[in-house]
Coordinates of C-alpha atoms and ligand atoms in Angstrom, one line a residue:
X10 CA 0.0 0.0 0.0
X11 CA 2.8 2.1 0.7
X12 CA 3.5 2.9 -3.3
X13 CA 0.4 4.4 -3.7
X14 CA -0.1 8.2 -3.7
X15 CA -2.1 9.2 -0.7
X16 CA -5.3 10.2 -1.8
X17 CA -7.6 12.3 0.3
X18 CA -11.5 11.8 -0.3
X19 CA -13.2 15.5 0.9
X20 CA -17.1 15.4 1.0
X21 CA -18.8 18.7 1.3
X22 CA -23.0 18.2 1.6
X23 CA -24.9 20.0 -1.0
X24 CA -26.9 23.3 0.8
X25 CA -26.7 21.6 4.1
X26 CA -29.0 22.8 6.6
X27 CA -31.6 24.1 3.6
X28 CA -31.6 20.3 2.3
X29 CA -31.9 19.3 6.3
X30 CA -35.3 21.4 6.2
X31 CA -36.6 19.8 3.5
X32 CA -36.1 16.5 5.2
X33 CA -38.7 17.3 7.8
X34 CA -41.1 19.7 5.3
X35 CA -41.0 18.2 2.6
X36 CA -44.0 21.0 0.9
X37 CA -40.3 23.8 0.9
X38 CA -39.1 21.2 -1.5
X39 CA -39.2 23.3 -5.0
X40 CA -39.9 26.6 -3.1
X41 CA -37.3 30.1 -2.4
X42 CA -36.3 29.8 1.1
X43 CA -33.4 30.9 3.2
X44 CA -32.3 29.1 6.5
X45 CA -31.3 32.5 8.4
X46 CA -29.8 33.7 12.1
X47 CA -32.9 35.5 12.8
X48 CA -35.9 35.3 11.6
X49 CA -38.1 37.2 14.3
X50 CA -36.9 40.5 12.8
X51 CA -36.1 39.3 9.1
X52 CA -34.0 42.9 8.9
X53 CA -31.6 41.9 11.1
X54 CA -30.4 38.8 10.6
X55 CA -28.3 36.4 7.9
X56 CA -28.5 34.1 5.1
X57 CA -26.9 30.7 6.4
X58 CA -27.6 28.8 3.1
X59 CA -30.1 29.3 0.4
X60 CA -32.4 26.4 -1.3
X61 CA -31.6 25.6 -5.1
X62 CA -34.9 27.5 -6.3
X63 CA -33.7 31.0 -4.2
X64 CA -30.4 30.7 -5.3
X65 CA -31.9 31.7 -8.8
X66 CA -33.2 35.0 -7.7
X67 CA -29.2 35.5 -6.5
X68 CA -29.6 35.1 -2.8
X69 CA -26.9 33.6 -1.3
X70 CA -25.3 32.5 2.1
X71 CA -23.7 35.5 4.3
X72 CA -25.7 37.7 2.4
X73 CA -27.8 39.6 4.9
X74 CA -31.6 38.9 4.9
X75 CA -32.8 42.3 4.2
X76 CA -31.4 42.5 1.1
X77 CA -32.1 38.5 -0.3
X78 CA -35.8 40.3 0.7
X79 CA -35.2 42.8 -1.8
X80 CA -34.3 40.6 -4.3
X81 CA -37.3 38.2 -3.9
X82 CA -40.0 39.6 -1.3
X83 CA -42.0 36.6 -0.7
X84 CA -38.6 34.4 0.4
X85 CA -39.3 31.9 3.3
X86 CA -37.3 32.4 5.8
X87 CA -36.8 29.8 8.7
X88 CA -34.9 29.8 11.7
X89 CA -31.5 28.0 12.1
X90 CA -32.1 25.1 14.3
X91 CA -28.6 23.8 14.6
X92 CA -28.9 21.3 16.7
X93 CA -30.7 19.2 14.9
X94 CA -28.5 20.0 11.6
X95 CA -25.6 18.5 14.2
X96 CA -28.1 15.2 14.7
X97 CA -28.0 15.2 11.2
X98 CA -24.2 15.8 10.7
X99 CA -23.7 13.2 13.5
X100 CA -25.4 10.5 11.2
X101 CA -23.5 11.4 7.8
X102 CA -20.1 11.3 9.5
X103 CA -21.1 7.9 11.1
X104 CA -21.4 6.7 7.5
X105 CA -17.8 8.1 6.7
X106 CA -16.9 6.4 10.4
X107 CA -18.0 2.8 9.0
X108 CA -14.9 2.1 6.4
X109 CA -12.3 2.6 9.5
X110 CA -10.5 5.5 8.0
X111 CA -8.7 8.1 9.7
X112 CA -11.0 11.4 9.4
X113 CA -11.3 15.1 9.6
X114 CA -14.8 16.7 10.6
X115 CA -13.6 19.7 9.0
X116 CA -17.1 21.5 9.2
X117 CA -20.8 20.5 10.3
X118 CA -20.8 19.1 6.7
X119 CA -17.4 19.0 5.8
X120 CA -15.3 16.0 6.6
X121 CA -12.0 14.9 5.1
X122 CA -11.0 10.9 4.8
X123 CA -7.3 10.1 4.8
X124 CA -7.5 7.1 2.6
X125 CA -3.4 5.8 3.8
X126 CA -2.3 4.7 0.3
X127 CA -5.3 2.9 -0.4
X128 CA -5.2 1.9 -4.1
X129 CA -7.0 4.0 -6.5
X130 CA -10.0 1.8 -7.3
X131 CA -11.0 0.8 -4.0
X132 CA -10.7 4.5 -2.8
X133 CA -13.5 5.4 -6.0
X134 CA -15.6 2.6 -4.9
X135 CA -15.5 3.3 -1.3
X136 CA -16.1 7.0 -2.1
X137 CA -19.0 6.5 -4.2
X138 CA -20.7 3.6 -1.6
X139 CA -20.4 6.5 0.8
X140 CA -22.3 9.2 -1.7
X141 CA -24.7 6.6 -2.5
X142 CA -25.2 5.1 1.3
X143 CA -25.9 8.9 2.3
X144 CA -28.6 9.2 -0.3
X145 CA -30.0 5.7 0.5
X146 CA -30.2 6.1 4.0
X147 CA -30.2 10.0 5.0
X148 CA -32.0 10.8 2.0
X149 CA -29.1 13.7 1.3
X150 CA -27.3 14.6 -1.2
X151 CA -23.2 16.0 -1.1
X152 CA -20.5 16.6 -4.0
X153 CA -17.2 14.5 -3.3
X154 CA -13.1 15.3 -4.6
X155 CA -10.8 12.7 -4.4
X156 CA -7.2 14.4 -4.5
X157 CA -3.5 14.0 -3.4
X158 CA -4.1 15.7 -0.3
X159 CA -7.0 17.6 1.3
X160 CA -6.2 21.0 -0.5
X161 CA -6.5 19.5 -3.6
X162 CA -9.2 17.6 -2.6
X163 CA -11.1 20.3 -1.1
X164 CA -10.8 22.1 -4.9
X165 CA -11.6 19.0 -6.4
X166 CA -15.0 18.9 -4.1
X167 CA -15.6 23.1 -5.1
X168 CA -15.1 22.9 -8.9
X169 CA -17.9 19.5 -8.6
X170 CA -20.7 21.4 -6.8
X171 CA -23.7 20.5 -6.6
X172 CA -24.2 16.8 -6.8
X173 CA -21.2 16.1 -7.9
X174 CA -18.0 13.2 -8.2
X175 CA -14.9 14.2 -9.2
X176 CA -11.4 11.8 -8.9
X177 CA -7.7 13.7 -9.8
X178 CA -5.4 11.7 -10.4
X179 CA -2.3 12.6 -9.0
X180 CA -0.2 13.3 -12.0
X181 CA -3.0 15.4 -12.9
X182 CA -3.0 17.7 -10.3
X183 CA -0.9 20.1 -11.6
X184 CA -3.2 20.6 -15.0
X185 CA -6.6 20.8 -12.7
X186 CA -5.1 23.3 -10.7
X187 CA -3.3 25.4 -13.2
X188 CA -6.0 27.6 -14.6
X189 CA -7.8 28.3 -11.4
X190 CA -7.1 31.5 -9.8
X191 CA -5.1 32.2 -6.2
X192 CA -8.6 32.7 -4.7
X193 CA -9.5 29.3 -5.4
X194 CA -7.0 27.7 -3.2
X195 CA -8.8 27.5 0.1
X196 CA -7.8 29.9 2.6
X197 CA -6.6 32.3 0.5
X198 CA -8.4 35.3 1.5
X199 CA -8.7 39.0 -0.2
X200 CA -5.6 40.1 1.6
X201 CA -3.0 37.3 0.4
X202 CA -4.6 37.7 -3.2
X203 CA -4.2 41.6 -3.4
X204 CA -0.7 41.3 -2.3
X205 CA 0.0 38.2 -4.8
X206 CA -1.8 40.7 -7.5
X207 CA 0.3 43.4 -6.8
X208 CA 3.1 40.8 -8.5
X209 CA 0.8 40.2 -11.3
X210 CA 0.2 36.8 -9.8
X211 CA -3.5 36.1 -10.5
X212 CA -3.7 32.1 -11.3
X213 CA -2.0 29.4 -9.8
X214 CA 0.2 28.7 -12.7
X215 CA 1.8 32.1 -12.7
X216 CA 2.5 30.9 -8.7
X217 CA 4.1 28.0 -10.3
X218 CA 6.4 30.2 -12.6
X219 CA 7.3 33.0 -10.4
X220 CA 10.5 32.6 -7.7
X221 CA 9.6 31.0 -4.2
X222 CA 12.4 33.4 -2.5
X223 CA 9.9 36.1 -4.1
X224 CA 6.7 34.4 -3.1
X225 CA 8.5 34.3 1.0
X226 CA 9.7 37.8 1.1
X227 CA 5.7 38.7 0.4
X228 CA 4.0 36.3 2.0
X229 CA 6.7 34.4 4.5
X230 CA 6.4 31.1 5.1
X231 CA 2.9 31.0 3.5
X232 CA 4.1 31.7 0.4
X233 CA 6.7 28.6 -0.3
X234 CA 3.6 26.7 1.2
X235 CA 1.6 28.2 -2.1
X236 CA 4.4 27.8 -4.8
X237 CA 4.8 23.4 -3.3
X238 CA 0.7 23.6 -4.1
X239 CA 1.2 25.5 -7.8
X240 CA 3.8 22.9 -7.9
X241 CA 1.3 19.6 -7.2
X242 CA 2.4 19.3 -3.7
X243 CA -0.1 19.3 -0.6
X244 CA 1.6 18.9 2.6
X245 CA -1.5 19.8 4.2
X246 CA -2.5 17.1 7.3
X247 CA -5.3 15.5 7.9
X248 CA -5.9 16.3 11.7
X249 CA -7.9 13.2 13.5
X250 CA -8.0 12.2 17.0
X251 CA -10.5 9.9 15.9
X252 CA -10.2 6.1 16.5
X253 CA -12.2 3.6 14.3
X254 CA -14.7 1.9 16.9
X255 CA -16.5 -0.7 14.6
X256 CA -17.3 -1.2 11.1
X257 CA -20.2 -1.7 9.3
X258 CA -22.5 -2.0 6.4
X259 CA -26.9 -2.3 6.4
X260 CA -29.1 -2.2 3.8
X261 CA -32.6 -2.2 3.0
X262 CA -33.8 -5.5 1.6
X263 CA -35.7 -5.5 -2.0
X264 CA -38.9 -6.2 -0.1
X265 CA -39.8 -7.1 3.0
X266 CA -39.3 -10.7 3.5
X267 CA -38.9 -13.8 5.7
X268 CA -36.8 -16.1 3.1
X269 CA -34.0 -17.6 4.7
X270 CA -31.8 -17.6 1.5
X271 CA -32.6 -13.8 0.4
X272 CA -31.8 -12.6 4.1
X273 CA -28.8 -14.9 4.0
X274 CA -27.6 -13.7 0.4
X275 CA -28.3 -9.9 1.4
X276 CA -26.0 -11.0 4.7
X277 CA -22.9 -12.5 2.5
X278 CA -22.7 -9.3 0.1
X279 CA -22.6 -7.3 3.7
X280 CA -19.9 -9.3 5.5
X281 CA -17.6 -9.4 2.6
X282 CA -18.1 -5.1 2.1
X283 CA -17.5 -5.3 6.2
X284 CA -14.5 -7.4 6.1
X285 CA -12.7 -5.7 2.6
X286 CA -13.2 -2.3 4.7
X287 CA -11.5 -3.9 7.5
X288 CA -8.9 -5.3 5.4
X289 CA -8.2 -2.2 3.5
X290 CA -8.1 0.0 7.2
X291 CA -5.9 -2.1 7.8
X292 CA -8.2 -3.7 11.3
X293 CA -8.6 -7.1 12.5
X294 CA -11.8 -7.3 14.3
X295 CA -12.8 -9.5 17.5
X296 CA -16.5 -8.9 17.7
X297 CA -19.3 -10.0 15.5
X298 CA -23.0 -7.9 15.8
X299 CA -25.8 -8.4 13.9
X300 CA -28.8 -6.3 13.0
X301 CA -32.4 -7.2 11.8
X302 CA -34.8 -4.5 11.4
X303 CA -38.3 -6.1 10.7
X304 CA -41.3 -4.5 8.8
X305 CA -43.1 -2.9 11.9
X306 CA -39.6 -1.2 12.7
X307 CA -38.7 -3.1 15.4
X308 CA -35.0 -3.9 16.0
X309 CA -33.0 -6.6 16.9
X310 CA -29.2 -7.2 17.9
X311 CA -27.1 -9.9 18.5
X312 CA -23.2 -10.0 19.3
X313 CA -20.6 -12.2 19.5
X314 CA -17.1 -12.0 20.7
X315 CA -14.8 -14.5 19.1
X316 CA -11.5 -16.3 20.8
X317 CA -9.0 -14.4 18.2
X318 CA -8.5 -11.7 15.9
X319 CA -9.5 -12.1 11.9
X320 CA -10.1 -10.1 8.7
X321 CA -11.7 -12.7 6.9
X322 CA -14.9 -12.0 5.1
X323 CA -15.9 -16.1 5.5
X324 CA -15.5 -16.0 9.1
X325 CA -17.7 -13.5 9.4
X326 CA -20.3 -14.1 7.0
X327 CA -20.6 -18.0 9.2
X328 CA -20.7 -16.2 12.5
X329 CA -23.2 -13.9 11.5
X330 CA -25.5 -16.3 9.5
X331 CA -25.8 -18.3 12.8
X332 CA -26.5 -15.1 14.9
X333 CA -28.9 -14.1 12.5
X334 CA -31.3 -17.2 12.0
X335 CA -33.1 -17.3 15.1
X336 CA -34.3 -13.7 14.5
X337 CA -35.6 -14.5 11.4
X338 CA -39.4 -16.6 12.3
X339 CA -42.8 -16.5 11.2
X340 CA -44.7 -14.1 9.8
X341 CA -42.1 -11.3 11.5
X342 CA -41.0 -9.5 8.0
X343 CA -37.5 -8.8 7.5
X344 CA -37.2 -5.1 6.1
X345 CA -33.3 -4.4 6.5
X346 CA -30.2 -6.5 7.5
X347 CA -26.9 -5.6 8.7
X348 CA -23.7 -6.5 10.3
X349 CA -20.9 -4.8 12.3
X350 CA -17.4 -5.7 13.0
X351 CA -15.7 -4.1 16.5
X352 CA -13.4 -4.8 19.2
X353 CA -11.0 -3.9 16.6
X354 CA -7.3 -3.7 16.4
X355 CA -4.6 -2.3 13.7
X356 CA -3.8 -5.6 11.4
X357 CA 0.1 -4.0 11.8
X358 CA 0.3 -4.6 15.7
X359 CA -0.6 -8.4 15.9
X360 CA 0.3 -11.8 14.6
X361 CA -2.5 -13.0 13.0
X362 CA -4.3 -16.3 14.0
X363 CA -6.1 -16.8 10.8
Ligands
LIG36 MG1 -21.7 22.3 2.3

């Protein structure tokens, strides 16, 4: 794994706490409406994010109420009710959690995944289960960048907005980046691109052809930061104190059913996605729990702690299958399976036993 470029996969979510209202009124859906700070008196406060359909009249986030009320006088405005976008947030970043990767919450809905030399087609496909999983299950819909590092990333994730996919290869970096202006990089404000104007520095490639020893005696260390990132180079960390807990994968069933072999099937495909995650996170996982959810919503668990460490998808797929069968009876409909892997430890720390 070690060959491989480091790619970073950044997801932003698309209008974030407009799309969160919609979620829970559904009738805003194609309508001009502005999440704001204050909507009591609608002259005083913000525009936090705008829905697609007011963005057409121009209104925009930061852009205070009283004048996105000038622009379109019958805009809805409702209330930020952040904590329940962070209930929200909570449950997209415990999607991005389940593959076992190191992450940034960069942002309410904002995270960065440090993908440690993955190889390239398993970082696409777990990048795309994630953009599909949070549509599936949240109902929600974000733009990802997959990039050599989470500058690049983050630009790949800007220029793919809204709804959007977009993979750079890493010896393309240098060609996405070159036509973008300064301001694009992220956190390059007004005052580092006046400064880099006054030099007649306005794109990224004329950072890449101008001298760094210039770029340093305007902008100090900053600016040989900015010429290695004209240059394809990202140095930029990912910073994490998190610690993957468990993995896991659930999905709806087709229909709701009580067939043995369709649960059973549904339970394979999940304990091999479950156990390549862990593999490819490098964990070796101890404890086996299973999840049925029947048709009337009701839930049930089991768990099991093995004797030893594994990564292997068949271990887990026999350990489940027998945890799962006695919760699947009668005329109790199965509406969505799952399984979860936990008591996990790094695969580089222990001599494996199978
Ligand atoms: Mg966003």
């Amino acid at each position: 794994m070690e060959g491989n470029p480091r790619y970073v996969v950044y997801l932003d979510m698309d209008s974030f706490f407009a799309s969160c209202e919609m979620l829970r009124h559904p009738e805003l859906k194609e309508k001009p409406f502005a999440v704001v700070t204050n909507s009591a008196d609608k002259f005083r406060g913000v525009v936090q994010t705008a829905s697609y359909a007011a963005r057409k009249y121009g209104i925009h986030s930061g852009m205070p109420t009283a004048k996105a009320l000038h622009l379109y006088a019958d805009l809805y405005c409702i209330k930020e009710d952040y904590d329940y976008y962070e209930r929200i947030s909570n449950e997209v970043m415990e999607i991005i959690r389940s593959y076992g990767f190191k992450i940034e919450v960069v942002s309410v809905d904002e995270a960065a995944i440090d993908t440690a030399g993955l190889e390239e087609f398993k970082v696409i496909e777990m990048a795309r289960d994630i953009k599909s999983r949070i549509l599936d299950e949240l109902k929600l819909i974000c733009t990802i960048g997959i990039a050599n590092g989470k500058t690049f990333a983050k630009m790949a994730c800007d220029s793919a907005k809204p709804n959007g996919f977009l993979f750079i290869k890493e010896n393309e970096t240098v060609e996405f980046i070159k036509y973008k202006r300064v301001s694009d990089i992220p956190g390059v404000g007004a005052k580092t691109e006046e400064k880099l104007s006054g030099l007649n520095i306005h794109y990224i490639d004329d950072i890449a052809k101008s001298n760094v020893q210039v770029l340093v005696g305007l902008l100090g260390e900053y600016g040989s930061e900015l010429y290695k990132l004209s240059k394809g180079i990202d140095e930029e960390k990912i910073i994490s104190d998190y610690v993957a807990l468990s993995i896991s994968r659930e999905k709806n069933l087709y229909e709701d059913t009580n067939d043995v072999a369709t649960i059973m099937a549904q339970l394979k495909e999940l304990s091999e996605d479950a156990a390549n995650s862990a593999r490819s996170a490098k964990k070796l996982y101890k404890s086996i729990t299973v999840k049925v959810r029947y048709y009337d919503f009701s839930t049930k668990i089991k768990t099991k702690t093995l004797s030893y460490y594994s990564d292997s998808a068949d271990i887990l797929y026999s350990e489940a299958s027998e945890l799962i069968r006695p919760l699947i009876k009668g005329n109790m409909l199965v509406r969505r399976v799952g399984v979860k892997v936990s008591s996990l430890t790094d695969s580089s720390h222990q001599n494996k036993l199978f």
